[in-house]
JSON list of C-alpha atoms in Angstrom, two decimals:
[
{"chain": "W", "resi": 219, "resn": "MET", "atom": "CA", "xyz": [-86.11, -20.68, -51.09]},
{"chain": "W", "resi": 220, "resn": "ASP", "atom": "CA", "xyz": [-83.89, -23.72, -50.68]},
{"chain": "W", "resi": 221, "resn": "VAL", "atom": "CA", "xyz": [-81.60, -24.32, -47.69]},
{"chain": "W", "resi": 222, "resn": "LYS", "atom": "CA", "xyz": [-78.38, -23.55, -49.60]},
{"chain": "W", "resi": 223, "resn": "THR", "atom": "CA", "xyz": [-79.67, -20.17, -50.75]},
{"chain": "W", "resi": 224, "resn": "LEU", "atom": "CA", "xyz": [-80.87, -19.31, -47.27]},
{"chain": "W", "resi": 225, "resn": "ALA", "atom": "CA", "xyz": [-77.53, -20.33, -45.75]},
{"chain": "W", "resi": 226, "resn": "ALA", "atom": "CA", "xyz": [-75.62, -18.21, -48.29]},
{"chain": "W", "resi": 227, "resn": "LEU", "atom": "CA", "xyz": [-77.79, -15.18, -47.52]},
{"chain": "W", "resi": 228, "resn": "LEU", "atom": "CA", "xyz": [-77.18, -15.58, -43.80]},
{"chain": "W", "resi": 229, "resn": "VAL", "atom": "CA", "xyz": [-73.40, -16.05, -44.11]},
{"chain": "W", "resi": 230, "resn": "LEU", "atom": "CA", "xyz": [-72.69, -13.45, -46.81]},
{"chain": "W", "resi": 231, "resn": "PRO", "atom": "CA", "xyz": [-72.96, -10.39, -44.53]},
{"chain": "W", "resi": 232, "resn": "LEU", "atom": "CA", "xyz": [-70.43, -11.94, -42.15]},
{"chain": "W", "resi": 233, "resn": "ALA", "atom": "CA", "xyz": [-67.81, -12.07, -44.90]},
{"chain": "W", "resi": 234, "resn": "ALA", "atom": "CA", "xyz": [-67.54, -8.27, -44.86]},
{"chain": "W", "resi": 235, "resn": "CYS", "atom": "CA", "xyz": [-67.25, -7.90, -41.08]},
{"chain": "W", "resi": 236, "resn": "ASN", "atom": "CA", "xyz": [-63.52, -7.18, -41.11]},
{"chain": "W", "resi": 237, "resn": "THR", "atom": "CA", "xyz": [-63.21, -5.50, -44.49]},
{"chain": "W", "resi": 238, "resn": "ALA", "atom": "CA", "xyz": [-61.76, -2.03, -44.88]},
{"chain": "W", "resi": 239, "resn": "SER", "atom": "CA", "xyz": [-63.97, 0.82, -46.01]},
{"chain": "W", "resi": 240, "resn": "PRO", "atom": "CA", "xyz": [-63.64, 1.83, -49.68]},
{"chain": "W", "resi": 241, "resn": "GLY", "atom": "CA", "xyz": [-60.97, 4.47, -49.03]},
{"chain": "W", "resi": 242, "resn": "PHE", "atom": "CA", "xyz": [-58.75, 1.92, -47.27]},
{"chain": "W", "resi": 243, "resn": "MET", "atom": "CA", "xyz": [-59.25, -1.12, -49.53]},
{"chain": "W", "resi": 244, "resn": "GLY", "atom": "CA", "xyz": [-55.97, -2.70, -50.56]},
{"chain": "W", "resi": 245, "resn": "ILE", "atom": "CA", "xyz": [-54.14, -1.47, -47.48]},
{"chain": "W", "resi": 246, "resn": "GLU", "atom": "CA", "xyz": [-52.92, -4.34, -45.34]},
{"chain": "W", "resi": 247, "resn": "ALA", "atom": "CA", "xyz": [-54.26, -4.25, -41.80]},
{"chain": "W", "resi": 248, "resn": "GLU", "atom": "CA", "xyz": [-52.21, -4.87, -38.72]},
{"chain": "W", "resi": 249, "resn": "THR", "atom": "CA", "xyz": [-54.17, -6.46, -35.91]},
{"chain": "W", "resi": 250, "resn": "VAL", "atom": "CA", "xyz": [-53.49, -5.39, -32.34]},
{"chain": "W", "resi": 251, "resn": "THR", "atom": "CA", "xyz": [-55.21, -6.00, -29.00]},
{"chain": "W", "resi": 252, "resn": "VAL", "atom": "CA", "xyz": [-55.24, -3.36, -26.28]},
{"chain": "W", "resi": 253, "resn": "GLU", "atom": "CA", "xyz": [-56.90, -4.06, -22.93]},
{"chain": "W", "resi": 254, "resn": "GLY", "atom": "CA", "xyz": [-59.20, -6.68, -24.45]},
{"chain": "W", "resi": 255, "resn": "SER", "atom": "CA", "xyz": [-60.21, -4.64, -27.52]},
{"chain": "W", "resi": 256, "resn": "THR", "atom": "CA", "xyz": [-58.91, -5.98, -30.84]},
{"chain": "W", "resi": 257, "resn": "PHE", "atom": "CA", "xyz": [-58.52, -3.66, -33.83]},
{"chain": "W", "resi": 258, "resn": "ASP", "atom": "CA", "xyz": [-57.52, -3.98, -37.47]},
{"chain": "W", "resi": 259, "resn": "VAL", "atom": "CA", "xyz": [-55.49, -0.81, -38.07]},
{"chain": "W", "resi": 260, "resn": "ARG", "atom": "CA", "xyz": [-54.86, 0.71, -41.51]},
{"chain": "W", "resi": 261, "resn": "ARG", "atom": "CA", "xyz": [-53.05, 3.97, -42.27]},
{"chain": "W", "resi": 262, "resn": "LYS", "atom": "CA", "xyz": [-53.35, 6.11, -45.38]},
{"chain": "W", "resi": 263, "resn": "ASP", "atom": "CA", "xyz": [-51.31, 9.32, -45.26]},
{"chain": "W", "resi": 264, "resn": "ASP", "atom": "CA", "xyz": [-52.37, 11.16, -42.08]},
{"chain": "W", "resi": 265, "resn": "VAL", "atom": "CA", "xyz": [-55.59, 9.19, -41.52]},
{"chain": "W", "resi": 266, "resn": "VAL", "atom": "CA", "xyz": [-55.88, 5.92, -39.63]},
{"chain": "W", "resi": 267, "resn": "GLU", "atom": "CA", "xyz": [-58.89, 3.63, -39.86]},
{"chain": "W", "resi": 268, "resn": "LEU", "atom": "CA", "xyz": [-59.60, 1.18, -37.06]},
{"chain": "W", "resi": 269, "resn": "LEU", "atom": "CA", "xyz": [-62.02, -1.69, -37.26]},
{"chain": "W", "resi": 270, "resn": "ARG", "atom": "CA", "xyz": [-62.82, -3.16, -33.85]},
{"chain": "W", "resi": 271, "resn": "THR", "atom": "CA", "xyz": [-63.23, -6.91, -34.25]},
{"chain": "W", "resi": 272, "resn": "SER", "atom": "CA", "xyz": [-63.61, -7.93, -30.62]},
{"chain": "W", "resi": 273, "resn": "ARG", "atom": "CA", "xyz": [-66.96, -8.54, -29.00]},
{"chain": "W", "resi": 274, "resn": "GLU", "atom": "CA", "xyz": [-67.75, -6.21, -26.17]},
{"chain": "W", "resi": 275, "resn": "PHE", "atom": "CA", "xyz": [-71.03, -5.48, -24.42]},
{"chain": "W", "resi": 276, "resn": "ALA", "atom": "CA", "xyz": [-72.63, -2.19, -25.53]},
{"chain": "W", "resi": 277, "resn": "PRO", "atom": "CA", "xyz": [-69.50, -0.10, -26.14]},
{"chain": "W", "resi": 278, "resn": "THR", "atom": "CA", "xyz": [-69.74, 3.51, -27.28]},
{"chain": "W", "resi": 279, "resn": "LEU", "atom": "CA", "xyz": [-67.23, 5.39, -29.41]},
{"chain": "W", "resi": 280, "resn": "GLN", "atom": "CA", "xyz": [-66.12, 7.31, -26.31]},
{"chain": "W", "resi": 281, "resn": "SER", "atom": "CA", "xyz": [-65.55, 4.09, -24.37]},
{"chain": "W", "resi": 282, "resn": "VAL", "atom": "CA", "xyz": [-63.29, 2.51, -27.01]},
{"chain": "W", "resi": 283, "resn": "VAL", "atom": "CA", "xyz": [-61.29, 5.61, -28.03]},
{"chain": "W", "resi": 284, "resn": "PRO", "atom": "CA", "xyz": [-58.66, 5.16, -25.28]},
{"chain": "W", "resi": 285, "resn": "GLN", "atom": "CA", "xyz": [-57.87, 1.62, -26.47]},
{"chain": "W", "resi": 286, "resn": "ALA", "atom": "CA", "xyz": [-58.13, 2.68, -30.12]},
{"chain": "W", "resi": 287, "resn": "ALA", "atom": "CA", "xyz": [-55.71, 5.56, -29.53]},
{"chain": "W", "resi": 288, "resn": "GLN", "atom": "CA", "xyz": [-53.20, 3.19, -27.98]},
{"chain": "W", "resi": 289, "resn": "ALA", "atom": "CA", "xyz": [-53.65, 0.84, -30.96]},
{"chain": "W", "resi": 290, "resn": "VAL", "atom": "CA", "xyz": [-52.86, 3.72, -33.33]},
{"chain": "W", "resi": 291, "resn": "ILE", "atom": "CA", "xyz": [-49.67, 4.53, -31.44]},
{"chain": "W", "resi": 292, "resn": "LEU", "atom": "CA", "xyz": [-48.54, 0.89, -31.26]},
{"chain": "W", "resi": 293, "resn": "VAL", "atom": "CA", "xyz": [-49.13, 0.17, -34.95]},
{"chain": "W", "resi": 294, "resn": "THR", "atom": "CA", "xyz": [-48.14, 3.45, -36.61]},
{"chain": "W", "resi": 295, "resn": "GLY", "atom": "CA", "xyz": [-45.94, 5.28, -34.12]},
{"chain": "W", "resi": 296, "resn": "CYS", "atom": "CA", "xyz": [-48.17, 8.30, -34.76]},
{"chain": "W", "resi": 297, "resn": "THR", "atom": "CA", "xyz": [-50.17, 10.35, -32.27]},
{"chain": "W", "resi": 298, "resn": "PRO", "atom": "CA", "xyz": [-53.94, 10.68, -32.76]},
{"chain": "W", "resi": 299, "resn": "ARG", "atom": "CA", "xyz": [-55.06, 14.30, -33.08]},
{"chain": "W", "resi": 300, "resn": "ALA", "atom": "CA", "xyz": [-57.53, 15.33, -30.40]},
{"chain": "W", "resi": 301, "resn": "GLY", "atom": "CA", "xyz": [-60.95, 16.20, -31.79]},
{"chain": "W", "resi": 302, "resn": "THR", "atom": "CA", "xyz": [-60.53, 14.29, -35.06]},
{"chain": "W", "resi": 303, "resn": "TRP", "atom": "CA", "xyz": [-62.16, 10.98, -34.11]},
{"chain": "W", "resi": 304, "resn": "SER", "atom": "CA", "xyz": [-65.13, 10.05, -36.30]},
{"chain": "W", "resi": 305, "resn": "GLY", "atom": "CA", "xyz": [-67.25, 7.00, -36.92]},
{"chain": "W", "resi": 306, "resn": "GLU", "atom": "CA", "xyz": [-68.78, 4.68, -34.38]},
{"chain": "W", "resi": 307, "resn": "GLN", "atom": "CA", "xyz": [-67.66, 2.04, -31.92]},
{"chain": "W", "resi": 308, "resn": "THR", "atom": "CA", "xyz": [-66.85, -0.56, -34.58]},
{"chain": "W", "resi": 309, "resn": "LEU", "atom": "CA", "xyz": [-65.39, 1.47, -37.46]},
{"chain": "W", "resi": 310, "resn": "MET", "atom": "CA", "xyz": [-63.60, 4.69, -36.67]},
{"chain": "W", "resi": 311, "resn": "ARG", "atom": "CA", "xyz": [-61.10, 7.10, -38.19]},
{"chain": "W", "resi": 312, "resn": "VAL", "atom": "CA", "xyz": [-58.69, 9.56, -36.73]},
{"chain": "W", "resi": 313, "resn": "ARG", "atom": "CA", "xyz": [-56.13, 12.00, -38.13]},
{"chain": "W", "resi": 314, "resn": "VAL", "atom": "CA", "xyz": [-52.61, 11.54, -36.84]},
{"chain": "W", "resi": 315, "resn": "ASP", "atom": "CA", "xyz": [-49.39, 13.45, -36.38]},
{"chain": "W", "resi": 316, "resn": "CYS", "atom": "CA", "xyz": [-46.32, 11.40, -37.23]},
{"chain": "W", "resi": 317, "resn": "PRO", "atom": "CA", "xyz": [-42.68, 11.95, -36.36]}
]
């Protein structure tokens, strides 16, 4: 394998690091930072997808939900529904109630 091919294979996965999941493709993200956690936030109907793009040491879903919830409120004006968080610490979804 030549150097160019190897370099392309190493860089290619990084190109998708801040891409929406298939159900949210085409929806423009709004980026927001809350207490050091940065999220790309996308809303589709009553579901919000958050992609955490900041580097943090060993976060869990439970440890980033408070910042993610605040990001949802700031970007959408909607309130995350308790008990509807899914995903993992980097890519998560939540159902929301909107005014």
